[in-house]
mmCIF file of C-alpha atoms in Angstrom:
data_model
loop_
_atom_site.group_PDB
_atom_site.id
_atom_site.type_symbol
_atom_site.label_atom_id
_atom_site.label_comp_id
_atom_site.label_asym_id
_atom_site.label_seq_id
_atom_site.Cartn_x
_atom_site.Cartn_y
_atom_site.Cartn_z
ATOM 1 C CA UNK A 1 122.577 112.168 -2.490
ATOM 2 C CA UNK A 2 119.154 112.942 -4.484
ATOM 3 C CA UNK A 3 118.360 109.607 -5.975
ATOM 4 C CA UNK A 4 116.226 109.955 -8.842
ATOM 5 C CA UNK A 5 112.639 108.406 -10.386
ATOM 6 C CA UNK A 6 113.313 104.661 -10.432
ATOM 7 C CA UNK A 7 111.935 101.853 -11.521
ATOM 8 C CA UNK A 8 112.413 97.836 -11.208
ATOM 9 C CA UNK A 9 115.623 96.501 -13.220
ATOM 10 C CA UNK A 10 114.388 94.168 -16.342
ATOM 11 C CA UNK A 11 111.599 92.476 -16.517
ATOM 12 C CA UNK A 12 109.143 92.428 -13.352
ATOM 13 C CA UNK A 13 109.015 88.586 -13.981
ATOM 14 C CA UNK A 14 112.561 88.146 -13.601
ATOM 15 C CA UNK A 15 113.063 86.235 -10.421
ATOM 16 C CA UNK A 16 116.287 85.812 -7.910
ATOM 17 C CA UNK A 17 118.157 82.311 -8.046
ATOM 18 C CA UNK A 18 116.992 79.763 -5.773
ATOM 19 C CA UNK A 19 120.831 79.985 -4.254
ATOM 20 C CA UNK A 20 119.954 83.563 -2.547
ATOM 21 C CA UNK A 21 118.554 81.346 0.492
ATOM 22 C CA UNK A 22 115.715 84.226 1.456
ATOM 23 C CA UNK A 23 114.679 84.252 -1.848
ATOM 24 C CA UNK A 24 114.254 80.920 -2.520
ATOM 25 C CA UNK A 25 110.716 81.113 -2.524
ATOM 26 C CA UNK A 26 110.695 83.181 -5.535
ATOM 27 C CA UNK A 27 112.843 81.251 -7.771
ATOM 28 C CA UNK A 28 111.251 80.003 -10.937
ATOM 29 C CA UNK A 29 109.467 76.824 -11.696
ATOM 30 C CA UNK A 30 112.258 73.982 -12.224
ATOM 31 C CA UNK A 31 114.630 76.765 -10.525
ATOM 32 C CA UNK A 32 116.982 73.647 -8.653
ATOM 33 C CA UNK A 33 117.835 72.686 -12.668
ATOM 34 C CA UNK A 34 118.834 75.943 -13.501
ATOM 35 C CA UNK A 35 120.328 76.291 -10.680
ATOM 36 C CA UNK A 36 122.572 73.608 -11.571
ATOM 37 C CA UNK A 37 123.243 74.620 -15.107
ATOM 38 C CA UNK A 38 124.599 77.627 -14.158
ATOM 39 C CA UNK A 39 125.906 76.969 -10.791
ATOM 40 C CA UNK A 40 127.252 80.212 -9.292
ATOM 41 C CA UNK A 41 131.068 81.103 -7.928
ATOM 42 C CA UNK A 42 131.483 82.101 -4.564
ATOM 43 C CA UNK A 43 133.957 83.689 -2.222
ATOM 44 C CA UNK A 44 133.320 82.355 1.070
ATOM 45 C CA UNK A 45 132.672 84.542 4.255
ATOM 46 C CA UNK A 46 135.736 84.037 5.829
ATOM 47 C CA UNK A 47 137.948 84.377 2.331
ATOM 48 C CA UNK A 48 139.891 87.761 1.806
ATOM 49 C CA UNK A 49 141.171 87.840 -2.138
ATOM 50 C CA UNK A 50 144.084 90.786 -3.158
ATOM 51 C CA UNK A 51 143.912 91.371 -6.750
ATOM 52 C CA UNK A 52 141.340 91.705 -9.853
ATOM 53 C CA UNK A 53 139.249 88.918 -10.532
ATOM 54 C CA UNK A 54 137.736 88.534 -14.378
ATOM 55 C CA UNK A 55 135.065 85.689 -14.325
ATOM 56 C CA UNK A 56 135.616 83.811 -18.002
ATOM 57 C CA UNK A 57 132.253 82.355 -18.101
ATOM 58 C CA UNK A 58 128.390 83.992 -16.918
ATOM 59 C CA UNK A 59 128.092 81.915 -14.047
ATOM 60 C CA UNK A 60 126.828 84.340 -11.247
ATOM 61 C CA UNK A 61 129.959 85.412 -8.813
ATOM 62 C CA UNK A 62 128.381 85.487 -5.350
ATOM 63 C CA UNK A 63 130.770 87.568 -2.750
ATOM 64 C CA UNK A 64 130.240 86.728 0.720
ATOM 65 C CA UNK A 65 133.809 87.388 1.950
ATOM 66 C CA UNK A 66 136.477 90.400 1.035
ATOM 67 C CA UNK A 67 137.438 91.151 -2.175
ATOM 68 C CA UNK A 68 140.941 93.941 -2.610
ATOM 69 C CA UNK A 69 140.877 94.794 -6.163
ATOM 70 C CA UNK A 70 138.165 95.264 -9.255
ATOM 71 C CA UNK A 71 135.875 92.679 -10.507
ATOM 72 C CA UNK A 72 135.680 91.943 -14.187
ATOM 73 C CA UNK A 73 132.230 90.057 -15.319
ATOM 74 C CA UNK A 74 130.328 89.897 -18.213
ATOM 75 C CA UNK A 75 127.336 88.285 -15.603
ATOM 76 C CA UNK A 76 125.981 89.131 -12.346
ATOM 77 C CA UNK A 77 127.671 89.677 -9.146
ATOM 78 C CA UNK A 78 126.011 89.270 -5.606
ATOM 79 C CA UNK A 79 127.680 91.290 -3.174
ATOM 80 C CA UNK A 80 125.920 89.293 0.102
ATOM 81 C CA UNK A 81 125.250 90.890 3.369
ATOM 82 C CA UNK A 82 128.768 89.660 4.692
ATOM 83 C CA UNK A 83 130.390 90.751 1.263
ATOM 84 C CA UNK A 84 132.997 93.458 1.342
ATOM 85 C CA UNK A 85 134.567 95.100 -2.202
ATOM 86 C CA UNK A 86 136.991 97.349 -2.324
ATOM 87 C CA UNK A 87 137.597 98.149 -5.912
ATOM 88 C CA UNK A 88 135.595 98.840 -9.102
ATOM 89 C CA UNK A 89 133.006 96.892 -10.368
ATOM 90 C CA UNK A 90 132.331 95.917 -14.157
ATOM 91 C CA UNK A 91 129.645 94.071 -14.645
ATOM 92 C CA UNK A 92 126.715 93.474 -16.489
ATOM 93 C CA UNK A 93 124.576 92.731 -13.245
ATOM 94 C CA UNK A 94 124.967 93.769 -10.007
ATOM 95 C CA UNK A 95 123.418 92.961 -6.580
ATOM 96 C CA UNK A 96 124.197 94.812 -3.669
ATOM 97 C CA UNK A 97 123.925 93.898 0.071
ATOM 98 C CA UNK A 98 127.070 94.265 1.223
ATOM 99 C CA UNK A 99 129.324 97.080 1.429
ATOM 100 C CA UNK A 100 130.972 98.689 -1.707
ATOM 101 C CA UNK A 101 134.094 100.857 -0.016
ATOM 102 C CA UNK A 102 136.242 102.271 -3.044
ATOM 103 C CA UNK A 103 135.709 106.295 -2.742
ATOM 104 C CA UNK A 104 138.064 106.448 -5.617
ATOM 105 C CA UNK A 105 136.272 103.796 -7.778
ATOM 106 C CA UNK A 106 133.426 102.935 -10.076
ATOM 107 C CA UNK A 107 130.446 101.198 -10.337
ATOM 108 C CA UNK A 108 129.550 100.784 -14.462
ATOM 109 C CA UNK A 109 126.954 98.446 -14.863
ATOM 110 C CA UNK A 110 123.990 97.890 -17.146
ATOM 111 C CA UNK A 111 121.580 96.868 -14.274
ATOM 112 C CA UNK A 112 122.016 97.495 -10.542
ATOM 113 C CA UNK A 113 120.062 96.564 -7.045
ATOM 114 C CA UNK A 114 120.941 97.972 -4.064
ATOM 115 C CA UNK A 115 119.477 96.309 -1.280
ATOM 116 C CA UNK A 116 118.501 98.197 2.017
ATOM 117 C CA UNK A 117 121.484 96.358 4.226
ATOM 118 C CA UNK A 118 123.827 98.042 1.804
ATOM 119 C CA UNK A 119 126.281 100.672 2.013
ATOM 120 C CA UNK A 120 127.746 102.126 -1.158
ATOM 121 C CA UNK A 121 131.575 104.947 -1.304
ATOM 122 C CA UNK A 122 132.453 104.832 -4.188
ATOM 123 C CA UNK A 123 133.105 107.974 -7.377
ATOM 124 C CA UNK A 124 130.681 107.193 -9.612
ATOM 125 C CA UNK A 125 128.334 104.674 -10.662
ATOM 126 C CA UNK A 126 127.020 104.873 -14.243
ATOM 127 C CA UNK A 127 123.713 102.345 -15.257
ATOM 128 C CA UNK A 128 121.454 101.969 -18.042
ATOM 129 C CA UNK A 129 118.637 104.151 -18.296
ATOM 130 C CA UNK A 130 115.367 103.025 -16.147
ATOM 131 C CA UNK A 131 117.327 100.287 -14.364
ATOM 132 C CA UNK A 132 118.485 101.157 -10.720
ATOM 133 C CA UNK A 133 116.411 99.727 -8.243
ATOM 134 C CA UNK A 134 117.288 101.149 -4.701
ATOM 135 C CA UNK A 135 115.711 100.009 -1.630
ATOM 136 C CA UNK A 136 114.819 101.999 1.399
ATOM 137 C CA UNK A 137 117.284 101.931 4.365
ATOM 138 C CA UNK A 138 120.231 101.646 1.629
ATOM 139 C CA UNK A 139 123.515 104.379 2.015
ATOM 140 C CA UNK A 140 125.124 105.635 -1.842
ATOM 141 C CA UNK A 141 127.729 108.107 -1.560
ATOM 142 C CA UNK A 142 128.411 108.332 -5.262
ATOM 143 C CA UNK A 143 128.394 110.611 -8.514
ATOM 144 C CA UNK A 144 125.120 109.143 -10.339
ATOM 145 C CA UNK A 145 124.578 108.704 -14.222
ATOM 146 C CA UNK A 146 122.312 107.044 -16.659
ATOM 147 C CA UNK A 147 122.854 106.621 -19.950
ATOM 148 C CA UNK A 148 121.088 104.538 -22.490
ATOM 149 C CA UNK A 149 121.487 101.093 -22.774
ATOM 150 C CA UNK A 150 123.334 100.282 -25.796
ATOM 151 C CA UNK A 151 125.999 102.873 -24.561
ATOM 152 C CA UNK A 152 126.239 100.673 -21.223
ATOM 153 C CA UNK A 153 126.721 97.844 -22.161
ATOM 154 C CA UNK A 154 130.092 99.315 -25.173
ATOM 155 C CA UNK A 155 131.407 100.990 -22.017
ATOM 156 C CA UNK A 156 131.187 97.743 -20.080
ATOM 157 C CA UNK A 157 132.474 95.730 -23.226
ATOM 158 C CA UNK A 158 135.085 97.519 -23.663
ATOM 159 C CA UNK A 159 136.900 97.161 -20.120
ATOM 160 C CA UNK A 160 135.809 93.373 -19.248
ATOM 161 C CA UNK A 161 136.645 91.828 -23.130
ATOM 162 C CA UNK A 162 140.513 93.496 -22.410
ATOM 163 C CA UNK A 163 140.685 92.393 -18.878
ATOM 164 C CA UNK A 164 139.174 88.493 -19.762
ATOM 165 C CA UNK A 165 141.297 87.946 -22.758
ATOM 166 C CA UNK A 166 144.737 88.659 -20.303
ATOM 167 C CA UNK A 167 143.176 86.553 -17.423
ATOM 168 C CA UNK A 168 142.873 83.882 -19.773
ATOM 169 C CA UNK A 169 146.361 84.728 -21.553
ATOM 170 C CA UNK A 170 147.972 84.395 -17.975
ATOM 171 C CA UNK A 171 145.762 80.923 -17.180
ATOM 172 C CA UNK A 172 146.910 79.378 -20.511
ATOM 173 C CA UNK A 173 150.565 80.390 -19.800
ATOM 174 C CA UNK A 174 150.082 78.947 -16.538
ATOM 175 C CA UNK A 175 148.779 75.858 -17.620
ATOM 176 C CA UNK A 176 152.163 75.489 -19.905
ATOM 177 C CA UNK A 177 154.347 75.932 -17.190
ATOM 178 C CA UNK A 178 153.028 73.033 -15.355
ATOM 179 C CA UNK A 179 152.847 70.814 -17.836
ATOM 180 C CA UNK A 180 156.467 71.676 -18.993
ATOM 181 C CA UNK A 181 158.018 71.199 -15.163
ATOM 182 C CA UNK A 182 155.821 67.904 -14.292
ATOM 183 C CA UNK A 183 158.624 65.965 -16.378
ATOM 184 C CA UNK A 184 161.769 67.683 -13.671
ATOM 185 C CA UNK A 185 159.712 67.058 -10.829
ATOM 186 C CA UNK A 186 159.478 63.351 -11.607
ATOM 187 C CA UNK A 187 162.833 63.201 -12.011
ATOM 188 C CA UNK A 188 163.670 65.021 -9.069
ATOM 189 C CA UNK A 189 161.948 62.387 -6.981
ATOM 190 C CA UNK A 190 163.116 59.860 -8.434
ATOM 191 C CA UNK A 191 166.887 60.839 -7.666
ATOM 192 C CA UNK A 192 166.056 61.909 -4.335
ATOM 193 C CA UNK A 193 164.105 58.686 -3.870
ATOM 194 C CA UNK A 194 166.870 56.425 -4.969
ATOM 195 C CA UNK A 195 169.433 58.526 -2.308
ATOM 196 C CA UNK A 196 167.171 57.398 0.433
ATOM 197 C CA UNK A 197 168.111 54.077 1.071
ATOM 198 C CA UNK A 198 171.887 54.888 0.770
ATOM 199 C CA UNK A 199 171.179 57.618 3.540
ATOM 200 C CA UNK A 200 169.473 55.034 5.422
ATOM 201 C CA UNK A 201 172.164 52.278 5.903
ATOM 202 C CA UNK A 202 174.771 55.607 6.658
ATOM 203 C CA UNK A 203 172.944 56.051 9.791
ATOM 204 C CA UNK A 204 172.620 52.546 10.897
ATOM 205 C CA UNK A 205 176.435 51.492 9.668
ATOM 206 C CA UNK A 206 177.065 54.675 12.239
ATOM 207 C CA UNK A 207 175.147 53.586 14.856
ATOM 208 C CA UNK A 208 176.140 49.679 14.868
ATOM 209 C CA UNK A 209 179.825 51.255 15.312
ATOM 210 C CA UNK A 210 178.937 53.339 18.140
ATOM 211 C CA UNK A 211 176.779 50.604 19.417
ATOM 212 C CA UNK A 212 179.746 48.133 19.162
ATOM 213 C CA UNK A 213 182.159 51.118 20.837
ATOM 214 C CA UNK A 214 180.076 51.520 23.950
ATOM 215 C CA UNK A 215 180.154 47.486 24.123
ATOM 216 C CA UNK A 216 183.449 47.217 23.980
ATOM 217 C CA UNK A 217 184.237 50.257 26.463
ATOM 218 C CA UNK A 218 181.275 48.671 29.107
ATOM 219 C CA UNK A 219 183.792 45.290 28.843
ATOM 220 C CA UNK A 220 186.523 47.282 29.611
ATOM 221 C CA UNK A 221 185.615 47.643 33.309
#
């Protein structure tokens, strides 16, 4: 693949969280606070996830394990060295290390970095004008496109909004379902509870009558 003129994404004095580990040393003055503010999600090396996963807030998703499905965010996602996705990717960031494996996917985001440990399959992978940054030693199989900014970030809008609004739909109607069963459950235990002790002095009413049985058979001889 012919990868075009590039330049830096954003601002040249935008610098990586402190949280990147080999980065640290770039993070900003005061970084640890900000750090804290907006502390990141992750999905742990040794996680595999099955399904779509729309981030509600901007916290940074950081994706060190396997993800099977497409990633809704209206922030930035870290694909780390260990980080495996195989789906699309919405996003208005997007950090590549890892691998990227969806040959029938899509990559739409308004500013992408592919690092050099990083190998990219995917169909297509549409950015904002003037904001791919791709590092030597990286692998893109893909369909490339730029388009200007504003346009972007609509496209982008207009698949995460749909896909956060029914994660949060299905979270809410979640939520009422365990409220409304906490009552049965209670109640549940509570009968079950109050059978115990009933159960109990079954078994030992049997057992003093065969205890009293083999007694009274041992007397026999």
């Amino acid at each position: 693949m012919n990868i075009p003129n590039i330049s830096p994404i954003g601002n040249s004095d935008e610098a990586m969280p402190a949280f990147l580990g080999r980065n640290a040393a770039q993070a900003q003055p005061n970084g640890a606070d900000k750090s804290r503010a907006t502390s990141p999600s992750f999905i742990d090396e040794s996680a595999t996830l099955t399904g779509d996963i729309c981030v509600t807030n901007r916290q940074d998703l950081h994706v060190d394990g396997c993800v099977v499905g497409c990633i809704y965010h209206p922030g930035k996602v870290i694909i780390g060295e260990t980080g495996i996705v195989i789906g699309s990717i919405y996003a208005e960031q997007l950090d590549i290390r890892g691998v990227v494996d969806a040959p029938q996917g899509e990559i739409l985001v308004n500013l992408l970095r592919v690092q050099g440990t990083s190998r990219i399959e995917t169909g297509k992978v549409t950015v904002s004008e003037g904001c791919l940054n791709y590092e030597a030693g990286a692998f893109m199989s893909a369909q490339m496109g730029m388009l200007p900014d504003g346009e972007v970030k609509s496209r982008i809008n207009a698949l995460v909004q749909p896909a956060l609004e029914k994660a949060l739909e299905q979270r809410a109607a979640a939520d009422r379902l365990r409220h409304r069963s906490l009552p049965r459950q209670e109640g549940v235990s509570a009968v079950a509870l109050a059978a115990v002790p009933e159960m109990v002095d079954l078994d030992l009413a049997a057992n003093e009558r065969s205890g009293s049985s083999q007694v009274a058979e041992s007397s026999g001889y």
